[in-house]
Amino acid sequence: MGTRLRSIQAYKISLPLLFLLVLLLIPLPHASAAGSQPVKVLLLYDSLAKGTPREGNVTVLQQLLASYRTQVTVSSIDRYKQGTMQAYANVITVVNDGDIGISNRAYLDDLSAYPGAYLHVGYQLPAQTRDKLSAVTETVSRDTAEIAADKRTQADIPVRDIEVLTQTGGSTYGTITLSGSGRKAPFSAEAGGTAYVPYFQKGNLSELAMASVLKKWLGIEENGQAYVVLKEIYPFSDLNLLEETADRLYGAGIPFVISIRPVFGNTDFPAMKRYEEALKYVQTRNGSILVNAPVVLDGVSREGGTLREKMNWFIAVLAKNGVAPLGVGTEMYWTYDKEYAKSGLGFFDSAVLFPDVKTLYIDPSDTSKPFASAPYSMPMSFLRQFGAADRSFPVFPMDTAVVYDFFGSKEEMEEAVGTLGSSGIPFADYKSGSHEVKAGDTVVASSRGTVTINGSPVNTEYTPQKISADYEYEKKQQQSLAGAFSVQNRIFVIIIIVSLVVFGGLIVVGYRLYRKKYLK
């Protein structure tokens, strides 16, 4: 009897434990970092290398870090102040000039005592970093190189005055092979949270290689997702081509995202109604919607308060008409502006960050606005530079947006769809991630493929409506004045008739007087 009782008790204890074990073994979905605090990174640089091959590498680092959901504070080493480094668990230094030594004593002293994770990029490897990595470097004046990383390769990259690792005791990643000497050196080295990347340049495979270095250095384990993003879509775009594009991508099994330009007035015009119908059709073809940041014009007054009102209003208009925006598309500099970040981007926890075309700040900031999701954007032409030994396409280390400007013709669209379909990239559905947009009383959200507006699922079986081109663009004048104008017209007619009669009579009288005087 006692044995049986113990068996029952053991069964009662083991059942909840078994259930808990099953829950722990269930894989969790790729979740956003919404609600968690972003990792804070201090990014320092000696110069922006204007006019050299290294120009733009700091900006690329900022965008890569954003794709890992970090909050970045960026500063030149010259402006560094004592003690700043101690507030960050992760510090990166980019040195683009190998000739001019760093003279800021506050920076040098703080770095020598810094206990956190440190990544050095470029020239002038600090002595303590060199010691931790047991690193020996050499400068190559001029050559061509091949970079290999994550099964991707790119050959014939011209290099000039670059550092290469000739020896290290740390773990290495990737290779850079010099054509002239045939020497093969590691792309990077890492040991105990300290990492070094000797060569990093915008526009080649070192961008993706750096993304992998950052992923390991930041301790991120999940693989990145890839998305197709179409941008530069307006109410006056070819909406028939947009719907046809949605059909072609849907037929090819490629989920996609469109980043639409906002409209801040005249939303009752037929053009806007046709715009909304096309967007709702996109949603039925496994498409997701982003609101693109509005165009900022040079020389025009920019006010954050007005921007907030307009963005809030446009999001509400879309939601009211069944269109569910899940994030924002914007040039990256908006995330480094206090007013743009608050008034333009504050509604969204997800963004696709595009490279800056022209920066027009309101209130610039050294610290970025972080997002729970911020895929790294790149054109397909960038990816087509790289080869893969087994003709497969390796998974991206970070969330990535393959971006196209919206097509100018059906032929362009067909070519792009064919390229995407044959690329081997496993494109993900943006809606499968967790995204949320809040604008006043309007809440748009997605989770595991379901999109809701204020808690109600979006209609993905919607049939577009035909919008008539007839529209009264100017209201007619009040009809109460019609009678007065009619009476006025009659009076004018009578006056004209009387004037003609009088004038005719004067002619007759004058004619008779003339005859009497001259024809006697």
Short mmCIF file of C-alpha atoms in Angstrom, two decimals:
data_model
loop_
_atom_site.label_atom_id
_atom_site.label_comp_id
_atom_site.label_asym_id
_atom_site.label_seq_id
_atom_site.Cartn_x
_atom_site.Cartn_y
_atom_site.Cartn_z
CA MET A 1 0.00 0.00 0.00
CA GLY A 2 2.85 2.41 0.91
CA THR A 3 4.64 1.62 -2.34
CA ARG A 4 1.49 2.39 -4.31
CA LEU A 5 1.01 5.71 -2.45
CA ARG A 6 4.59 6.73 -3.15
CA SER A 7 4.08 5.89 -6.85
CA ILE A 8 1.00 8.12 -6.99
CA GLN A 9 2.85 10.98 -5.28
CA ALA A 10 5.82 10.58 -7.62
CA TYR A 11 3.43 10.63 -10.59
CA LYS A 12 1.77 13.83 -9.31
CA ILE A 13 5.16 15.52 -8.94
CA SER A 14 6.62 14.31 -12.24
CA LEU A 15 3.61 15.29 -14.39
CA PRO A 16 3.99 19.08 -13.86
CA LEU A 17 7.75 18.74 -14.28
CA LEU A 18 7.26 16.88 -17.55
CA PHE A 19 4.84 19.54 -18.74
CA LEU A 20 7.33 22.27 -17.84
CA LEU A 21 10.09 20.43 -19.69
CA VAL A 22 7.93 20.22 -22.82
CA LEU A 23 7.28 23.97 -22.66
CA LEU A 24 10.98 24.66 -22.36
CA LEU A 25 11.73 22.51 -25.38
CA ILE A 26 9.22 24.27 -27.63
CA PRO A 27 11.22 26.66 -29.84
CA LEU A 28 10.27 30.29 -29.41
CA PRO A 29 9.49 32.42 -32.50
CA HIS A 30 11.84 35.11 -33.73
CA ALA A 31 10.70 37.82 -31.32
CA SER A 32 11.40 41.50 -31.24
CA ALA A 33 13.06 43.18 -28.38
CA ALA A 34 9.99 45.26 -27.62
CA GLY A 35 9.73 45.97 -23.94
CA SER A 36 13.39 45.12 -23.23
CA GLN A 37 16.13 47.70 -22.80
CA PRO A 38 18.39 48.05 -25.85
CA VAL A 39 22.13 47.45 -25.55
CA LYS A 40 23.95 50.79 -25.42
CA VAL A 41 27.04 51.13 -27.61
CA LEU A 42 29.54 53.99 -27.66
CA LEU A 43 30.94 54.47 -31.18
CA LEU A 44 34.06 56.67 -31.42
CA TYR A 45 36.02 57.67 -34.53
CA ASP A 46 39.11 59.70 -35.30
CA SER A 47 37.80 61.02 -38.63
CA LEU A 48 35.05 60.35 -41.18
CA ALA A 49 37.71 59.83 -43.87
CA LYS A 50 36.10 62.22 -46.37
CA GLY A 51 37.44 61.74 -49.87
CA THR A 52 39.13 58.40 -49.09
CA PRO A 53 38.04 54.79 -49.73
CA ARG A 54 37.10 54.55 -46.04
CA GLU A 55 34.49 57.30 -46.26
CA GLY A 56 31.10 56.04 -45.06
CA ASN A 57 32.37 53.16 -42.90
CA VAL A 58 31.24 54.88 -39.67
CA THR A 59 27.73 55.33 -41.09
CA VAL A 60 27.61 51.68 -42.13
CA LEU A 61 28.56 50.70 -38.57
CA GLN A 62 25.75 52.87 -37.20
CA GLN A 63 23.23 51.16 -39.48
CA LEU A 64 24.54 47.67 -38.72
CA LEU A 65 24.31 48.34 -34.98
CA ALA A 66 20.72 49.58 -35.43
CA SER A 67 19.83 46.26 -37.09
CA TYR A 68 20.90 44.57 -33.85
CA ARG A 69 18.46 46.76 -31.88
CA THR A 70 21.16 48.74 -30.09
CA GLN A 71 21.12 52.36 -29.00
CA VAL A 72 24.23 54.05 -30.39
CA THR A 73 25.99 57.16 -29.13
CA VAL A 74 28.47 58.41 -31.70
CA SER A 75 31.28 60.93 -31.17
CA SER A 76 34.67 61.93 -32.50
CA ILE A 77 37.60 61.02 -30.30
CA ASP A 78 38.59 64.71 -30.14
CA ARG A 79 35.29 65.51 -28.36
CA TYR A 80 35.55 62.59 -25.93
CA LYS A 81 35.24 63.59 -22.25
CA GLN A 82 36.75 61.83 -19.25
CA GLY A 83 34.59 59.07 -17.78
CA THR A 84 32.15 58.76 -20.71
CA MET A 85 33.28 55.25 -21.57
CA GLN A 86 32.41 53.86 -18.14
CA ALA A 87 28.67 54.23 -18.78
CA TYR A 88 28.80 51.70 -21.66
CA ALA A 89 29.24 47.94 -21.68
CA ASN A 90 30.29 48.03 -25.35
CA VAL A 91 32.73 50.47 -26.96
CA ILE A 92 33.88 50.65 -30.60
CA THR A 93 36.71 52.79 -31.93
CA VAL A 94 37.19 53.39 -35.67
CA VAL A 95 40.59 54.81 -36.66
CA ASN A 96 40.66 55.79 -40.34
CA ASP A 97 43.95 57.72 -40.29
CA GLY A 98 47.12 55.74 -39.79
CA ASP A 99 49.46 58.74 -39.75
CA ILE A 100 48.09 61.16 -37.15
CA GLY A 101 48.28 59.76 -33.64
CA ILE A 102 45.43 60.08 -31.13
CA SER A 103 46.23 62.83 -28.65
CA ASN A 104 43.11 63.04 -26.45
CA ARG A 105 44.52 62.04 -23.06
CA ALA A 106 41.05 61.49 -21.53
CA TYR A 107 40.26 58.89 -24.22
CA LEU A 108 43.62 57.13 -23.94
CA ASP A 109 43.48 56.93 -20.13
CA ASP A 110 39.88 55.67 -20.05
CA LEU A 111 40.52 53.07 -22.75
CA SER A 112 43.57 51.67 -20.96
CA ALA A 113 41.40 51.00 -17.88
CA TYR A 114 38.21 50.03 -19.70
CA PRO A 115 36.86 46.62 -18.49
CA GLY A 116 33.98 46.11 -20.96
CA ALA A 117 33.66 44.64 -24.46
CA TYR A 118 35.88 46.54 -26.90
CA LEU A 119 36.06 46.44 -30.72
CA HIS A 120 38.82 48.24 -32.62
CA VAL A 121 38.52 48.93 -36.36
CA GLY A 122 41.31 50.13 -38.63
CA TYR A 123 44.68 51.62 -37.71
CA GLN A 124 46.56 52.28 -34.45
CA LEU A 125 45.63 49.14 -32.53
CA PRO A 126 45.96 50.04 -28.80
CA ALA A 127 48.73 48.27 -26.88
CA GLN A 128 46.35 46.61 -24.41
CA THR A 129 44.18 45.27 -27.27
CA ARG A 130 47.26 44.03 -29.10
CA ASP A 131 48.38 42.21 -25.94
CA LYS A 132 44.97 40.58 -25.32
CA LEU A 133 44.85 39.27 -28.88
CA SER A 134 48.59 38.52 -29.17
CA ALA A 135 48.24 40.40 -32.44
CA VAL A 136 50.94 41.25 -34.98
CA THR A 137 49.97 43.49 -37.90
CA GLU A 138 51.51 44.69 -41.13
CA THR A 139 50.62 47.54 -43.52
CA VAL A 140 50.00 46.74 -47.20
CA SER A 141 50.52 49.77 -49.43
CA ARG A 142 48.71 48.70 -52.63
CA ASP A 143 47.20 45.42 -53.84
CA THR A 144 43.97 43.65 -54.72
CA ALA A 145 42.32 41.29 -52.29
CA GLU A 146 39.70 38.58 -51.95
CA ILE A 147 37.45 38.53 -48.89
CA ALA A 148 35.78 35.29 -47.80
CA ALA A 149 33.21 35.19 -45.01
CA ASP A 150 30.17 32.98 -44.23
CA LYS A 151 30.57 31.06 -47.50
CA ARG A 152 30.45 34.32 -49.46
CA THR A 153 33.43 35.54 -51.47
CA GLN A 154 34.37 38.70 -53.34
CA ALA A 155 37.55 38.96 -55.37
CA ASP A 156 39.51 41.76 -57.02
CA ILE A 157 38.86 44.35 -54.32
CA PRO A 158 41.39 47.17 -54.69
CA VAL A 159 43.06 47.96 -51.36
CA ARG A 160 45.52 50.67 -50.41
CA ASP A 161 47.40 51.27 -47.19
CA ILE A 162 45.50 48.68 -45.17
CA GLU A 163 46.41 46.79 -42.02
CA VAL A 164 46.41 42.97 -42.05
CA LEU A 165 46.76 40.52 -39.18
CA THR A 166 49.87 38.38 -39.64
CA GLN A 167 49.59 36.68 -36.24
CA THR A 168 47.02 36.37 -33.43
CA GLY A 169 46.27 34.18 -30.46
CA GLY A 170 42.54 34.94 -30.56
CA SER A 171 39.80 33.12 -32.46
CA THR A 172 39.58 34.28 -36.05
CA TYR A 173 36.77 34.84 -38.53
CA GLY A 174 36.85 35.10 -42.32
CA THR A 175 39.89 35.68 -44.49
CA ILE A 176 41.39 38.40 -46.62
CA THR A 177 43.77 37.10 -49.28
CA LEU A 178 46.22 39.45 -51.00
CA SER A 179 46.66 38.77 -54.71
CA GLY A 180 50.23 40.06 -54.99
CA SER A 181 51.81 37.89 -52.31
CA GLY A 182 49.10 35.22 -51.97
CA ARG A 183 49.16 35.83 -48.20
CA LYS A 184 45.96 34.82 -46.41
CA ALA A 185 45.15 36.73 -43.22
CA PRO A 186 42.16 36.61 -40.84
CA PHE A 187 39.44 39.20 -41.44
CA SER A 188 39.08 39.62 -37.66
CA ALA A 189 40.27 38.29 -34.31
CA GLU A 190 38.48 38.06 -30.95
CA ALA A 191 39.32 37.00 -27.41
CA GLY A 192 37.34 37.51 -24.21
CA GLY A 193 35.13 40.30 -25.51
CA THR A 194 37.97 42.16 -27.22
CA ALA A 195 37.88 42.15 -31.03
CA TYR A 196 39.83 43.66 -33.90
CA VAL A 197 38.90 44.25 -37.57
CA PRO A 198 41.90 45.70 -39.45
CA TYR A 199 40.09 46.42 -42.76
CA PHE A 200 36.52 47.71 -43.12
CA GLN A 201 35.13 49.59 -46.10
CA LYS A 202 31.68 50.54 -47.32
CA GLY A 203 30.38 48.90 -50.50
CA ASN A 204 31.99 45.46 -50.46
CA LEU A 205 31.77 42.15 -48.60
CA SER A 206 33.45 43.64 -45.53
CA GLU A 207 30.00 45.09 -44.66
CA LEU A 208 28.45 41.63 -44.22
CA ALA A 209 31.64 40.29 -42.62
CA MET A 210 31.51 43.12 -40.08
CA ALA A 211 27.86 42.25 -39.39
CA SER A 212 28.95 38.74 -38.37
CA VAL A 213 31.74 40.12 -36.17
CA LEU A 214 29.25 42.44 -34.43
CA LYS A 215 26.76 39.62 -33.94
CA LYS A 216 29.28 37.50 -32.03
CA TRP A 217 30.73 40.49 -30.17
CA LEU A 218 27.24 41.60 -29.00
CA GLY A 219 26.33 38.03 -27.98
CA ILE A 220 23.38 37.69 -30.40
CA GLU A 221 22.44 34.13 -31.22
CA GLU A 222 19.39 34.18 -33.52
CA ASN A 223 19.84 34.33 -37.28
CA GLY A 224 18.64 37.31 -39.26
CA GLN A 225 15.51 37.44 -41.42
CA ALA A 226 15.47 38.77 -44.98
CA TYR A 227 12.65 40.91 -46.40
CA VAL A 228 11.80 42.39 -49.79
CA VAL A 229 11.01 46.11 -49.52
CA LEU A 230 9.64 48.34 -52.30
CA LYS A 231 9.85 52.08 -51.63
CA GLU A 232 9.06 55.41 -53.31
CA ILE A 233 5.35 54.65 -53.69
CA TYR A 234 3.02 57.66 -53.96
CA PRO A 235 -0.71 58.19 -54.66
CA PHE A 236 0.25 59.15 -58.24
CA SER A 237 2.43 56.06 -58.78
CA ASP A 238 1.23 53.51 -61.33
CA LEU A 239 -1.22 51.74 -59.00
CA ASN A 240 -2.18 49.18 -61.65
CA LEU A 241 1.50 48.20 -61.82
CA LEU A 242 1.59 48.05 -58.01
CA GLU A 243 -1.31 45.59 -57.97
CA GLU A 244 0.28 43.57 -60.77
CA THR A 245 3.57 43.50 -58.83
CA ALA A 246 1.68 42.23 -55.78
CA ASP A 247 0.16 39.46 -57.92
CA ARG A 248 3.53 38.43 -59.37
CA LEU A 249 5.29 38.33 -56.00
CA TYR A 250 2.37 36.45 -54.44
CA GLY A 251 2.45 33.94 -57.28
CA ALA A 252 6.20 33.48 -56.81
CA GLY A 253 5.70 32.84 -53.08
CA ILE A 254 7.66 35.95 -52.05
CA PRO A 255 6.20 37.97 -49.16
CA PHE A 256 7.02 41.66 -49.46
CA VAL A 257 6.81 45.08 -47.81
CA ILE A 258 5.95 48.43 -49.39
CA SER A 259 7.01 51.77 -47.90
CA ILE A 260 4.39 54.37 -48.87
CA ARG A 261 4.69 58.14 -48.91
CA PRO A 262 2.21 59.83 -46.56
CA VAL A 263 -0.55 62.23 -47.65
CA PHE A 264 -1.33 65.15 -45.37
CA GLY A 265 -4.39 66.63 -47.10
CA ASN A 266 -7.19 66.07 -49.62
CA THR A 267 -7.69 62.47 -48.52
CA ASP A 268 -11.26 62.53 -49.85
CA PHE A 269 -10.04 63.02 -53.43
CA PRO A 270 -10.41 60.06 -55.87
CA ALA A 271 -6.60 59.75 -56.16
CA MET A 272 -6.33 59.03 -52.43
CA LYS A 273 -9.26 56.62 -52.51
CA ARG A 274 -7.59 54.69 -55.36
CA TYR A 275 -4.35 54.71 -53.31
CA GLU A 276 -6.16 53.13 -50.34
CA GLU A 277 -7.81 50.51 -52.55
CA ALA A 278 -4.41 49.53 -54.01
CA LEU A 279 -2.91 49.27 -50.50
CA LYS A 280 -5.75 47.05 -49.31
CA TYR A 281 -5.20 44.85 -52.35
CA VAL A 282 -1.49 44.60 -51.47
CA GLN A 283 -2.52 43.29 -48.03
CA THR A 284 -4.52 40.49 -49.69
CA ARG A 285 -1.36 39.41 -51.55
CA ASN A 286 0.77 38.82 -48.45
CA GLY A 287 2.14 42.36 -48.55
CA SER A 288 2.89 44.50 -45.50
CA ILE A 289 2.76 48.29 -45.25
CA LEU A 290 5.26 50.80 -43.87
CA VAL A 291 4.69 54.55 -43.71
CA ASN A 292 7.69 56.27 -45.25
CA ALA A 293 8.98 59.42 -43.56
CA PRO A 294 7.81 62.49 -45.47
CA VAL A 295 10.16 64.33 -47.81
CA VAL A 296 12.11 67.09 -46.05
CA LEU A 297 12.68 70.12 -48.28
CA ASP A 298 15.77 72.29 -48.05
CA GLY A 299 15.06 75.92 -47.19
CA VAL A 300 11.60 75.15 -45.82
CA SER A 301 10.79 75.68 -42.14
CA ARG A 302 10.65 72.37 -40.28
CA GLU A 303 8.50 72.00 -37.17
CA GLY A 304 8.29 68.81 -35.15
CA GLY A 305 4.89 69.62 -33.61
CA THR A 306 3.23 69.98 -36.99
CA LEU A 307 4.90 66.77 -38.18
CA ARG A 308 3.51 64.85 -35.20
CA GLU A 309 -0.05 66.03 -35.89
CA LYS A 310 0.19 65.18 -39.59
CA MET A 311 1.70 61.72 -39.05
CA ASN A 312 -0.87 60.92 -36.35
CA TRP A 313 -3.68 62.00 -38.67
CA PHE A 314 -2.40 59.98 -41.67
CA ILE A 315 -1.98 56.79 -39.64
CA ALA A 316 -5.55 57.21 -38.33
CA VAL A 317 -6.87 57.75 -41.90
CA LEU A 318 -5.17 54.56 -43.11
CA ALA A 319 -6.44 52.49 -40.17
CA LYS A 320 -9.98 53.83 -40.52
CA ASN A 321 -10.00 52.64 -44.14
CA GLY A 322 -8.60 49.15 -43.41
CA VAL A 323 -4.93 49.77 -44.20
CA ALA A 324 -2.57 48.57 -41.44
CA PRO A 325 0.89 50.21 -41.32
CA LEU A 326 3.32 48.08 -39.29
CA GLY A 327 6.35 50.36 -39.16
CA VAL A 328 8.18 53.27 -40.72
CA GLY A 329 10.68 53.60 -43.54
CA THR A 330 13.18 56.41 -43.06
CA GLU A 331 16.64 57.67 -43.80
CA MET A 332 18.89 56.80 -40.88
CA TYR A 333 19.63 60.39 -39.85
CA TRP A 334 16.04 60.77 -38.61
CA THR A 335 16.95 58.42 -35.75
CA TYR A 336 19.71 60.88 -34.72
CA ASP A 337 17.39 63.89 -34.48
CA LYS A 338 15.41 64.57 -31.30
CA GLU A 339 12.40 66.14 -33.06
CA TYR A 340 12.20 63.65 -35.93
CA ALA A 341 12.62 60.75 -33.50
CA LYS A 342 9.81 62.02 -31.26
CA SER A 343 7.39 63.65 -33.71
CA GLY A 344 7.91 61.51 -36.79
CA LEU A 345 9.14 58.12 -35.55
CA GLY A 346 7.62 57.99 -32.07
CA PHE A 347 4.52 56.10 -33.27
CA PHE A 348 6.52 53.05 -34.39
CA ASP A 349 8.53 50.32 -32.67
CA SER A 350 9.78 48.95 -36.02
CA ALA A 351 11.60 50.62 -38.90
CA VAL A 352 13.51 49.96 -42.10
CA LEU A 353 16.45 52.38 -42.17
CA PHE A 354 17.56 53.58 -45.60
CA PRO A 355 20.95 55.19 -46.32
CA ASP A 356 20.99 58.96 -45.97
CA VAL A 357 20.58 60.93 -49.19
CA LYS A 358 20.66 64.44 -47.73
CA THR A 359 20.65 65.21 -44.02
CA LEU A 360 18.38 68.11 -42.97
CA TYR A 361 18.16 68.08 -39.19
CA ILE A 362 15.85 69.97 -36.83
CA ASP A 363 17.56 69.14 -33.53
CA PRO A 364 20.49 66.71 -34.08
CA SER A 365 21.49 64.24 -31.39
CA ASP A 366 24.58 62.10 -30.77
CA THR A 367 22.38 59.21 -29.57
CA SER A 368 20.06 57.20 -31.82
CA LYS A 369 16.47 56.18 -31.30
CA PRO A 370 16.52 52.35 -31.06
CA PHE A 371 13.89 50.10 -32.62
CA ALA A 372 12.77 46.60 -31.71
CA SER A 373 13.18 45.76 -35.41
CA ALA A 374 15.35 47.72 -37.87
CA PRO A 375 16.53 45.58 -40.84
CA TYR A 376 19.73 46.62 -42.56
CA SER A 377 18.81 47.83 -46.05
CA MET A 378 20.77 47.08 -49.20
CA PRO A 379 19.96 46.90 -52.93
CA MET A 380 20.02 43.58 -54.77
CA SER A 381 22.86 44.97 -56.92
CA PHE A 382 25.03 45.01 -53.76
CA LEU A 383 24.35 41.34 -53.03
CA ARG A 384 24.99 40.26 -56.60
CA GLN A 385 28.69 41.16 -56.20
CA PHE A 386 29.25 38.09 -54.06
CA GLY A 387 29.71 34.46 -54.99
CA ALA A 388 29.11 31.27 -53.01
CA ALA A 389 31.07 28.08 -53.46
CA ASP A 390 28.02 25.79 -53.36
CA ARG A 391 25.72 28.28 -55.17
CA SER A 392 23.55 28.52 -52.05
CA PHE A 393 22.80 31.78 -50.27
CA PRO A 394 23.98 31.82 -46.65
CA VAL A 395 21.65 33.17 -43.98
CA PHE A 396 22.19 36.83 -43.14
CA PRO A 397 23.67 37.48 -39.70
CA MET A 398 21.31 40.44 -39.13
CA ASP A 399 17.78 41.30 -40.20
CA THR A 400 18.10 42.53 -43.78
CA ALA A 401 15.88 44.43 -46.23
CA VAL A 402 16.57 43.90 -49.94
CA VAL A 403 15.32 47.24 -51.27
CA TYR A 404 14.01 48.31 -54.66
CA ASP A 405 12.70 51.71 -55.70
CA PHE A 406 9.24 51.08 -57.16
CA PHE A 407 9.44 50.05 -60.80
CA GLY A 408 9.01 52.39 -63.74
CA SER A 409 7.69 49.70 -66.07
CA LYS A 410 6.30 46.19 -66.21
CA GLU A 411 9.59 44.98 -67.74
CA GLU A 412 11.57 46.27 -64.73
CA MET A 413 9.12 44.56 -62.40
CA GLU A 414 9.32 41.23 -64.20
CA GLU A 415 13.13 41.31 -64.16
CA ALA A 416 13.19 42.09 -60.42
CA VAL A 417 10.72 39.34 -59.56
CA GLY A 418 12.78 36.88 -61.57
CA THR A 419 15.98 37.97 -59.79
CA LEU A 420 14.37 37.66 -56.36
CA GLY A 421 12.94 34.24 -57.17
CA SER A 422 16.27 32.86 -58.37
CA SER A 423 18.38 34.49 -55.65
CA GLY A 424 18.11 31.56 -53.24
CA ILE A 425 17.32 33.96 -50.39
CA PRO A 426 14.58 32.62 -48.07
CA PHE A 427 12.49 35.77 -47.73
CA ALA A 428 10.44 36.08 -44.55
CA ASP A 429 6.96 37.47 -43.98
CA TYR A 430 7.27 40.82 -42.18
CA LYS A 431 3.91 40.20 -40.47
CA SER A 432 5.32 37.14 -38.70
CA GLY A 433 7.33 39.44 -36.44
CA SER A 434 5.95 41.51 -33.58
CA HIS A 435 5.31 45.10 -34.66
CA GLU A 436 3.14 47.81 -33.13
CA VAL A 437 2.04 51.28 -34.22
CA LYS A 438 0.24 53.63 -31.82
CA ALA A 439 -1.34 56.91 -32.98
CA GLY A 440 -3.81 58.38 -30.51
CA ASP A 441 -6.64 55.88 -30.10
CA THR A 442 -5.42 53.86 -33.09
CA VAL A 443 -3.34 50.72 -32.45
CA VAL A 444 -2.07 48.59 -35.33
CA ALA A 445 -0.18 45.41 -34.48
CA SER A 446 1.09 42.15 -35.95
CA SER A 447 2.10 38.88 -34.37
CA ARG A 448 2.77 35.49 -35.98
CA GLY A 449 1.24 36.56 -39.28
CA THR A 450 -1.95 38.10 -37.89
CA VAL A 451 -2.47 41.85 -38.35
CA THR A 452 -5.02 43.75 -36.29
CA ILE A 453 -6.38 47.28 -36.18
CA ASN A 454 -7.67 48.15 -32.69
CA GLY A 455 -7.89 44.43 -31.96
CA SER A 456 -9.87 43.47 -35.10
CA PRO A 457 -8.14 41.33 -37.77
CA VAL A 458 -7.44 43.04 -41.10
CA ASN A 459 -9.55 41.76 -43.99
CA THR A 460 -7.19 39.80 -46.25
CA GLU A 461 -10.03 38.67 -48.55
CA TYR A 462 -10.88 42.22 -49.59
CA THR A 463 -12.13 42.90 -53.14
CA PRO A 464 -11.01 46.33 -54.39
CA GLN A 465 -13.73 48.83 -55.27
CA LYS A 466 -13.80 50.90 -58.46
CA ILE A 467 -13.35 54.59 -57.63
CA SER A 468 -15.14 57.08 -59.89
CA ALA A 469 -13.08 59.94 -61.28
CA ASP A 470 -16.07 62.29 -60.88
CA TYR A 471 -15.45 64.63 -58.00
CA GLU A 472 -16.64 68.12 -57.17
CA TYR A 473 -13.24 69.75 -56.50
CA GLU A 474 -14.86 73.18 -55.85
CA LYS A 475 -18.17 73.57 -54.07
CA LYS A 476 -20.94 75.33 -55.99
CA GLN A 477 -22.01 78.80 -54.83
CA GLN A 478 -24.99 79.03 -52.56
CA GLN A 479 -28.25 78.66 -54.51
CA SER A 480 -29.94 81.34 -52.38
CA LEU A 481 -28.18 84.00 -54.48
CA ALA A 482 -29.40 82.63 -57.79
CA GLY A 483 -32.68 84.60 -57.70
CA ALA A 484 -30.92 87.87 -56.95
CA PHE A 485 -28.50 87.33 -59.86
CA SER A 486 -31.49 86.53 -62.16
CA VAL A 487 -33.31 89.78 -61.26
CA GLN A 488 -30.07 91.72 -61.73
CA ASN A 489 -29.64 90.24 -65.21
CA ARG A 490 -33.21 91.27 -66.22
CA ILE A 491 -32.59 94.85 -65.04
CA PHE A 492 -29.41 95.04 -67.10
CA VAL A 493 -31.28 93.78 -70.18
CA ILE A 494 -34.03 96.40 -69.77
CA ILE A 495 -31.48 99.18 -69.30
CA ILE A 496 -29.65 98.10 -72.44
CA ILE A 497 -32.90 97.97 -74.48
CA VAL A 498 -34.00 101.42 -73.24
CA SER A 499 -30.55 102.82 -74.04
CA LEU A 500 -30.73 101.41 -77.57
CA VAL A 501 -34.21 102.94 -78.12
CA VAL A 502 -33.09 106.36 -76.84
CA PHE A 503 -29.90 106.20 -78.90
CA GLY A 504 -31.93 105.21 -81.99
CA GLY A 505 -34.36 108.09 -81.39
CA LEU A 506 -31.50 110.58 -81.14
CA ILE A 507 -30.13 109.35 -84.47
CA VAL A 508 -33.53 109.82 -86.17
CA VAL A 509 -33.97 113.34 -84.72
CA GLY A 510 -30.46 114.34 -85.71
CA TYR A 511 -30.95 113.03 -89.24
CA ARG A 512 -34.10 115.13 -89.71
CA LEU A 513 -32.44 118.30 -88.41
CA TYR A 514 -29.57 117.65 -90.82
CA ARG A 515 -31.93 117.40 -93.82
CA LYS A 516 -33.75 120.61 -92.89
CA LYS A 517 -30.53 122.60 -92.58
CA TYR A 518 -28.53 121.40 -95.56
CA LEU A 519 -31.20 120.29 -98.10
CA LYS A 520 -33.34 123.45 -98.33
#
